[in-house]
Amino acid sequence: MPEYTPTIGLEIHAELKTLTKMFCNSKNDPDEKRPNVNICPVCMAHPGTLPVINKAAVRHMIRIGLAVGGTIADFTEFDRKNYFYPDIPKGYQISQYKYPIVTGGTINGVALTRIHLEEDTARSQHGTGGTSLIDYNRAGVPLMELVTEPVIKSAKQAGDFARELQLVLRYLGASEANMEKGEMRVEANVSVSKDQDKFGTKVEIKNLNSFNVVERAIKYEIERQIDEIENGVKVVQETRGWDDGKQKTYSQRVKESSHDYRYFPDPDLPKLKLSEIEEFKQLKETLPELPWQKRDRLNKEFGLREEAVEIFVTDHPIGKFFEDTVKGHESDKEFVSLASNYITSDMLALLKLEDPTADIGEDEVALRMFKISATDFAELITMLKEGKVSSRAGKDILGALLRVGGSPKEYAEKHTLLQKNDEGELEKIIDDIISTNEKVASEVKAGKTAALQFLLGQAMKVTKGSANPAILKSLFEKKLLS
Ligand code: ADP
Ligand code: MG
């Protein structure tokens, strides 16, 4: 019996970072807590008002399109998508239908259908007892919608796609794309089929507000559809929601199709010939290094562990700190790997950022960021590399200086953490220990390795942990075993 093949296509919305809204001068401020303060006659749909295109939003769209290798439309226009709901005061949403700004392109090898520009709707809050509250601060905020081809094959691949899109948007400064805040919203279309050449009926799942939920909802939906078919029930094309409490999708409504919206070009807005607009011509040159380029470069240049690369690619400030630290030491493999390990394990643990995929905005990370400078941190790495401090002391120094800064060398000197590497000095200590522990020493001579551990422990105690354990061991062995 052939297995079922799942097919997934994503539709992802992201609020663009601009000073003002898509078609008026009201502020675009996703952090505004007071309802209905960033509104004006245009976004409140007063009669007689006219929309004006926000060029900054179009600019973001073109840069996103260029970054993902899509085709930027020469001609583009805005359409009215008509529907009645209180979250859309005009009775229609300005969107793009026939001529999206971007077509094609790929992210993570997943083919994109299109990326178009539209306006966000108001935020509605449905209370108990039939009351609904509406906040129009979000109405008219520039929103991009990205649609993928139905080529995604698993929940994990869908989650990874969304994560990568979030990264690109952040790298481009196009959106904070924080899912918990609703700045990025994922809808997943899911179908299953036994026949490789024919898709099954698709179901759309809405309101997926974290990467984990995206993956769990898709997984659940694949299983549900297979069960239905196996039980002889036809999958209905519908929109389903995700119930986080029950960890299930549930039916919301039978999906409307595009002709229900009566799309038509908005007569109030000019059509755009993008290739002729001067300020959009050189945008390719403004693209930063993109996540996949950075990943490649870190791999090639430093040969880091994959998890470390991922941390530096996802977490911009931490990635920058790593690169600043290793500046000038690029060819020193040991230095680079020590620095990478200390940052990705000890430093992250100290920063309570054990989960590198945590969906935290950059500012927030920066706030929690360390005070220790990359130069001082590099000094610590050099000391570790040269055995001037033990790895235990290294962690202590890092812990002490992380939030206050300062020279690791001075700190180590002040707190007598410098490792004793001087063989002459250590030899005297060892002689003392051997003469006060003659019985144990003879056991070592008789081949009892546990006894050697005891002597080493004594030496560490006497030196308050500051002796270089490798040197100690070899000195003991020289004295007792040769
Ligand atoms: P609609 O007209 O219902 O909006 P579209 O053709 O515009 O459908 O596709 C919407 C999304 O659904 C796209 O992301 C697309 O990749 C995805 N999709 C289309 N058909 C399927 C299918 N059979 N299974 C899974 N996803 C699909
Ligand atoms: Mg569609």
XYZ file of C-alpha atoms and ligand atoms in Angstrom:
510
model
C 0.000 0.000 0.000
C 1.506 3.354 -0.972
C 2.184 5.740 1.879
C 0.481 9.106 2.064
C 2.513 12.073 0.882
C 1.812 15.313 2.735
C 1.885 18.569 0.778
C 2.143 21.945 2.435
C 1.995 25.480 1.098
C 2.447 28.469 3.393
C 0.937 31.929 3.377
C 2.842 34.231 5.692
C 2.033 37.802 6.638
C 4.566 40.167 8.171
C 4.111 43.755 9.307
C 6.716 45.970 7.725
C 8.832 48.331 9.782
C 7.994 51.864 8.660
C 7.445 55.139 10.468
C 3.943 55.610 9.106
C 1.130 53.436 7.797
C 0.734 52.128 4.262
C -1.537 54.835 2.882
C -1.567 57.659 5.441
C 0.601 59.533 7.935
C -0.629 57.780 11.072
C 2.170 56.244 13.093
C 3.044 52.598 12.550
C 3.900 51.607 16.101
C 3.374 47.935 16.981
C 4.296 48.655 20.609
C 1.553 51.229 21.199
C -0.544 49.942 24.073
C -3.286 52.594 24.163
C -6.034 51.663 21.686
C -7.067 53.925 18.810
C -4.420 56.621 19.131
C -2.592 56.064 15.842
C -5.523 56.743 13.581
C -6.618 59.441 11.159
C -9.472 60.096 8.712
C -7.712 58.046 6.002
C -7.239 54.800 7.943
C -10.642 55.311 9.581
C -12.191 55.493 6.106
C -13.840 58.858 6.392
C -15.584 59.816 3.149
C -13.595 62.024 0.845
C -10.149 60.954 2.049
C -7.540 59.608 -0.328
C -4.744 57.070 0.189
C -1.108 57.867 -0.622
C 1.414 55.053 -1.202
C 4.148 54.743 1.432
C 7.373 54.430 -0.570
C 9.314 53.014 2.378
C 7.020 49.971 2.337
C 7.494 49.467 -1.406
C 11.247 49.791 -0.879
C 11.157 47.020 1.783
C 9.227 44.809 -0.633
C 11.713 45.267 -3.441
C 14.652 44.520 -1.134
C 12.909 41.385 0.178
C 12.255 40.300 -3.412
C 15.885 40.870 -4.389
C 17.137 39.012 -1.315
C 15.156 35.869 -2.130
C 16.044 35.981 -5.817
C 12.529 36.814 -6.974
C 11.500 38.865 -9.987
C 10.595 42.457 -9.232
C 7.544 43.535 -11.180
C 8.064 46.204 -13.748
C 4.400 47.153 -13.487
C 2.458 46.879 -10.267
C -0.868 48.095 -8.909
C -3.103 47.849 -5.857
C -6.507 46.193 -5.796
C -9.516 46.375 -3.568
C -10.408 43.151 -1.811
C -14.011 43.600 -0.782
C -15.507 42.119 2.340
C -17.536 43.336 5.265
C -16.106 43.097 8.756
C -15.530 45.725 11.459
C -11.757 45.210 11.286
C -11.744 46.797 7.840
C -13.479 50.174 8.035
C -13.520 50.887 4.296
C -15.394 47.691 3.503
C -12.400 46.584 1.484
C -8.746 45.913 2.102
C -6.205 47.433 -0.255
C -4.108 44.515 -1.462
C -2.508 43.280 -4.677
C -4.078 40.683 -6.883
C -2.889 40.429 -10.474
C 0.381 42.318 -10.225
C 2.251 41.513 -7.009
C 5.529 43.378 -6.481
C 7.507 40.117 -6.302
C 7.032 36.811 -8.087
C 9.173 33.701 -7.731
C 12.334 33.353 -5.679
C 13.237 30.708 -3.112
C 13.985 30.421 0.589
C 15.624 27.240 1.926
C 15.053 25.690 -1.481
C 11.287 26.240 -1.219
C 9.850 27.956 -4.306
C 7.880 31.119 -3.678
C 4.801 31.936 -5.696
C 4.619 35.631 -4.895
C 5.099 38.356 -2.312
C 2.603 41.171 -2.367
C 1.940 44.302 -0.377
C -1.288 45.104 1.425
C -2.609 46.855 4.524
C -3.172 45.202 7.876
C -6.594 45.069 9.478
C -7.650 46.381 12.888
C -7.215 44.202 15.936
C -10.511 42.897 17.254
C -10.989 41.524 20.698
C -14.073 39.437 21.238
C -15.185 39.516 24.832
C -17.671 37.378 26.647
C -21.330 38.351 26.494
C -21.223 39.340 22.859
C -19.124 42.491 23.185
C -16.303 43.121 20.772
C -13.636 45.785 21.066
C -11.719 47.093 18.094
C -8.338 48.800 18.072
C -7.624 50.591 14.795
C -3.957 51.309 15.553
C -3.061 48.361 13.343
C -5.538 49.202 10.560
C -3.583 50.275 7.510
C -0.155 49.152 8.711
C 1.959 47.921 5.760
C 1.777 44.160 5.522
C 3.566 41.812 3.187
C 2.047 38.518 2.227
C 4.289 35.763 1.001
C 2.842 32.668 -0.657
C 4.844 29.511 -1.294
C 4.232 26.896 -3.920
C 2.766 23.632 -2.594
C 6.188 22.003 -2.370
C 6.815 21.629 1.357
C 6.795 18.015 2.482
C 6.902 18.022 6.272
C 5.970 19.988 9.376
C 9.642 20.460 10.202
C 10.431 21.828 6.751
C 7.546 24.275 7.107
C 8.829 25.413 10.516
C 12.348 25.840 9.186
C 11.061 27.837 6.243
C 9.220 30.218 8.565
C 12.301 30.572 10.786
C 14.467 31.404 7.808
C 11.956 33.951 6.529
C 11.940 35.617 9.938
C 15.741 35.830 9.792
C 15.777 37.366 6.315
C 13.204 39.961 7.339
C 15.252 40.842 10.402
C 18.532 41.002 8.474
C 16.894 43.344 5.991
C 15.406 45.485 8.748
C 12.090 44.981 6.973
C 10.223 43.576 9.963
C 10.805 42.494 13.543
C 8.652 39.538 12.509
C 8.036 38.556 16.095
C 5.438 35.791 16.009
C 4.256 36.123 19.598
C 3.491 39.777 18.944
C 1.598 38.952 15.762
C 4.112 40.823 13.614
C 4.499 37.621 11.619
C 1.528 35.288 11.121
C 1.627 31.919 9.448
C -1.171 30.093 7.676
C -0.526 26.565 6.518
C -2.319 24.775 3.682
C -2.131 21.052 4.174
C -3.204 18.100 2.081
C -2.301 14.435 1.868
C -2.388 12.122 -1.090
C -1.465 8.558 -1.988
C -1.018 9.539 -5.579
C 2.307 11.322 -6.132
C 0.986 13.149 -9.179
C -2.267 14.396 -7.723
C -2.764 16.625 -4.702
C -5.419 15.865 -2.124
C -7.986 18.396 -0.932
C -6.278 21.139 1.021
C -7.228 22.502 4.397
C -6.034 25.897 5.564
C -4.964 26.315 9.187
C -4.992 29.859 10.540
C -3.700 31.617 13.651
C -0.423 29.837 14.084
C 1.495 32.120 16.408
C 4.788 30.388 17.083
C 7.145 28.155 15.134
C 6.352 25.243 17.430
C 2.637 25.682 16.892
C 3.192 25.790 13.125
C 4.915 22.405 13.306
C 2.500 20.822 15.775
C -0.599 21.976 13.896
C 0.690 20.668 10.562
C 1.672 17.341 12.105
C -1.749 17.014 13.697
C -3.520 17.970 10.487
C -1.602 15.425 8.397
C -2.573 12.674 10.830
C -6.179 13.836 10.969
C -6.559 13.830 7.194
C -4.990 10.389 6.854
C -7.379 9.069 9.533
C -10.359 10.598 7.736
C -9.426 9.023 4.426
C -8.649 5.677 6.025
C -12.113 5.782 7.614
C -13.722 6.468 4.269
C -14.483 10.130 5.027
C -13.722 12.765 2.408
C -11.492 15.659 3.500
C -13.464 18.906 3.092
C -11.813 22.047 1.874
C -12.136 24.392 4.824
C -10.404 26.783 7.160
C -9.412 25.368 10.519
C -8.047 26.987 13.653
C -5.519 25.671 16.175
C -6.721 24.964 19.689
C -3.638 25.192 21.816
C -5.351 23.779 24.892
C -6.551 20.661 23.102
C -3.540 20.561 20.741
C -5.948 20.012 17.855
C -7.156 21.816 14.776
C -10.888 22.570 14.623
C -13.198 23.541 11.792
C -13.873 27.275 11.474
C -15.556 27.786 8.147
C -15.793 26.499 4.636
C -13.345 28.569 2.665
C -14.448 31.425 0.462
C -12.774 31.609 -2.923
C -11.171 34.621 -4.503
C -14.165 35.571 -6.652
C -16.132 36.234 -3.465
C -13.885 39.228 -2.853
C -14.619 40.952 -6.177
C -11.099 42.203 -6.576
C -10.635 45.236 -8.816
C -7.855 47.820 -9.245
C -8.129 50.644 -6.723
C -9.002 53.763 -8.732
C -7.691 56.062 -5.972
C -4.088 54.871 -6.303
C -1.579 55.398 -9.105
C -0.227 52.365 -10.921
C 3.514 52.011 -10.526
C 6.234 51.465 -13.108
C 8.807 50.313 -10.586
C 11.712 50.173 -13.039
C 11.322 53.878 -13.717
C 11.349 55.093 -10.138
C 14.806 56.526 -9.468
C 15.062 55.718 -5.744
C 14.262 52.040 -6.365
C 16.912 51.499 -8.993
C 19.999 50.720 -6.917
C 18.417 48.710 -4.130
C 20.409 45.581 -4.830
C 23.503 47.383 -3.586
C 21.827 48.068 -0.249
C 21.364 44.390 0.627
C 23.266 43.254 3.720
C 24.952 39.878 4.052
C 22.024 37.442 4.141
C 21.565 34.573 6.615
C 22.547 31.824 4.170
C 25.579 33.831 3.031
C 26.685 34.320 6.616
C 26.171 30.617 7.315
C 28.380 29.749 4.333
C 31.044 32.229 5.285
C 31.243 31.112 8.925
C 31.497 27.521 7.733
C 34.204 28.199 5.216
C 36.194 30.716 7.191
C 36.176 29.036 10.592
C 34.839 25.501 10.197
C 32.693 25.865 13.313
C 30.266 23.302 14.675
C 26.892 23.536 12.976
C 25.106 24.517 16.210
C 27.569 27.344 16.791
C 27.095 28.642 13.244
C 23.338 28.576 13.769
C 23.610 30.577 16.983
C 25.796 33.213 15.333
C 23.483 33.425 12.321
C 20.266 33.646 14.358
C 21.498 35.901 17.099
C 22.945 38.990 15.530
C 24.636 40.597 18.575
C 26.199 37.321 19.649
C 27.392 36.595 16.118
C 28.959 40.028 15.950
C 30.636 39.532 19.328
C 32.186 36.291 18.072
C 33.482 37.928 14.919
C 34.890 40.881 16.860
C 36.592 38.506 19.274
C 38.359 36.458 16.621
C 39.398 39.491 14.578
C 43.133 39.164 14.007
C 43.136 35.530 15.201
C 41.332 34.089 12.174
C 44.087 31.635 11.299
C 44.503 30.420 14.876
C 42.207 27.380 14.905
C 42.536 26.747 18.617
C 41.728 30.342 19.487
C 38.717 30.413 17.185
C 37.273 27.197 18.522
C 37.888 28.193 22.155
C 36.184 31.536 21.534
C 33.262 29.896 19.775
C 32.831 27.318 22.531
C 33.034 29.843 25.351
C 30.496 32.104 23.689
C 28.016 29.415 22.722
C 28.137 27.484 25.951
C 29.394 29.440 28.957
C 28.426 32.908 27.876
C 24.970 31.935 26.648
C 24.344 29.994 29.827
C 25.369 33.007 31.861
C 23.078 35.164 29.779
C 20.279 32.706 30.399
C 19.891 32.245 26.711
C 20.112 28.499 26.703
C 17.545 28.407 23.956
C 19.191 30.065 20.960
C 16.031 29.765 18.920
C 14.045 31.744 21.480
C 11.985 34.254 19.626
C 13.428 37.403 21.173
C 13.820 40.737 19.437
C 17.325 42.005 18.910
C 16.937 44.942 21.249
C 15.991 42.663 24.041
C 19.054 40.507 23.547
C 21.201 43.606 23.331
C 19.812 44.762 26.654
C 20.782 41.544 28.316
C 24.090 41.693 26.566
C 27.333 41.621 28.344
C 29.528 44.579 29.187
C 32.727 42.708 28.530
C 34.336 44.010 25.352
C 35.410 41.703 22.555
C 39.022 42.820 23.123
C 38.914 41.876 26.804
C 37.180 38.636 25.985
C 39.905 37.867 23.424
C 42.459 38.421 26.188
C 40.695 35.799 28.279
C 40.679 33.359 25.378
C 44.427 33.877 24.911
C 45.027 33.215 28.606
C 43.005 30.017 28.385
C 44.792 28.938 25.267
C 48.185 29.491 26.830
C 47.201 27.708 30.026
C 47.610 30.882 32.101
C 44.243 30.183 33.698
C 42.395 26.922 34.170
C 39.090 26.441 32.436
C 37.426 26.576 35.844
C 39.031 29.967 36.533
C 38.131 31.043 32.991
C 34.468 30.491 33.727
C 34.747 32.392 37.011
C 36.474 35.318 35.338
C 33.853 35.402 32.627
C 31.076 35.291 35.197
C 32.645 38.148 37.147
C 33.371 40.424 34.199
C 30.400 39.710 31.952
C 28.219 42.439 33.346
C 30.858 44.916 34.492
C 33.657 44.610 31.957
C 37.359 45.028 32.632
C 40.614 43.216 31.931
C 40.573 39.455 32.583
C 44.313 39.560 33.192
C 44.045 42.182 35.917
C 41.118 40.349 37.447
C 43.030 37.066 37.466
C 46.057 38.706 39.071
C 43.970 40.442 41.717
C 42.121 37.258 42.628
C 45.186 35.004 42.312
C 43.580 32.939 39.599
C 46.625 32.780 37.384
C 47.670 29.216 36.922
C 51.027 28.206 38.359
C 52.953 26.878 35.411
C 56.385 27.349 36.918
C 57.775 23.816 37.225
C 60.365 24.775 39.811
C 57.752 26.262 42.086
C 55.386 23.333 41.595
C 58.154 20.828 42.238
C 58.705 22.241 45.734
C 55.016 21.897 46.496
C 55.016 18.328 45.217
C 58.026 17.351 47.288
C 56.233 18.662 50.364
C 53.110 16.681 49.594
C 55.027 13.475 48.931
C 56.913 13.729 52.210
C 53.752 14.372 54.246
C 51.871 11.574 52.477
C 54.496 8.862 52.310
C 52.022 6.012 52.555
C 49.931 7.227 49.642
C 53.069 7.936 47.646
C 54.202 4.344 48.020
C 50.785 3.151 46.861
C 51.238 5.222 43.728
C 54.604 3.626 43.202
C 52.893 0.240 43.554
C 50.627 1.207 40.646
C 47.489 2.465 42.368
C 46.214 5.252 40.118
C 43.462 6.267 42.561
C 46.192 7.218 44.989
C 47.712 9.567 42.426
C 44.341 11.327 42.201
C 44.487 11.926 45.941
C 47.935 13.514 45.716
C 46.816 15.697 42.812
C 43.842 16.788 44.887
C 46.175 17.727 47.742
C 48.328 19.797 45.407
C 45.311 21.617 44.018
C 44.178 22.323 47.581
C 47.546 23.764 48.593
C 47.640 25.972 45.482
C 43.973 26.924 45.859
C 43.262 25.428 42.477
C 45.744 27.625 40.710
C 48.233 24.960 39.644
C 48.216 23.735 36.076
C 46.850 20.192 36.530
C 48.647 18.815 33.482
C 52.019 19.986 34.751
C 51.266 18.698 38.258
C 50.413 15.280 36.955
C 53.497 14.923 34.854
C 55.684 16.060 37.781
C 54.124 13.503 40.130
C 54.591 10.788 37.538
C 58.188 11.761 37.004
C 58.892 11.608 40.740
C 56.961 8.474 41.618
C 56.738 6.333 38.523
C 59.982 6.725 36.669
P -6.604 29.573 -2.870
O -7.093 30.021 -4.197
O -7.501 28.623 -2.172
O -6.123 30.692 -2.009
P -3.992 29.083 -3.862
O -3.796 28.302 -5.102
O -3.884 30.563 -3.923
O -5.350 28.651 -3.204
O -2.949 28.550 -2.817
C -2.906 29.023 -1.521
C -1.821 28.268 -0.777
O -2.167 26.894 -0.699
C -0.474 28.296 -1.443
O 0.526 28.437 -0.441
C -0.350 26.965 -2.118
O 0.992 26.536 -2.185
C -1.125 26.079 -1.190
N -1.743 24.928 -1.836
C -2.431 24.894 -2.987
N -2.880 23.666 -3.237
C -2.462 22.884 -2.201
C -2.626 21.507 -1.868
N -3.329 20.681 -2.606
N -2.067 21.074 -0.727
C -1.381 21.893 0.067
N -1.200 23.186 -0.190
C -1.742 23.690 -1.307
Mg -4.891 32.484 -2.447
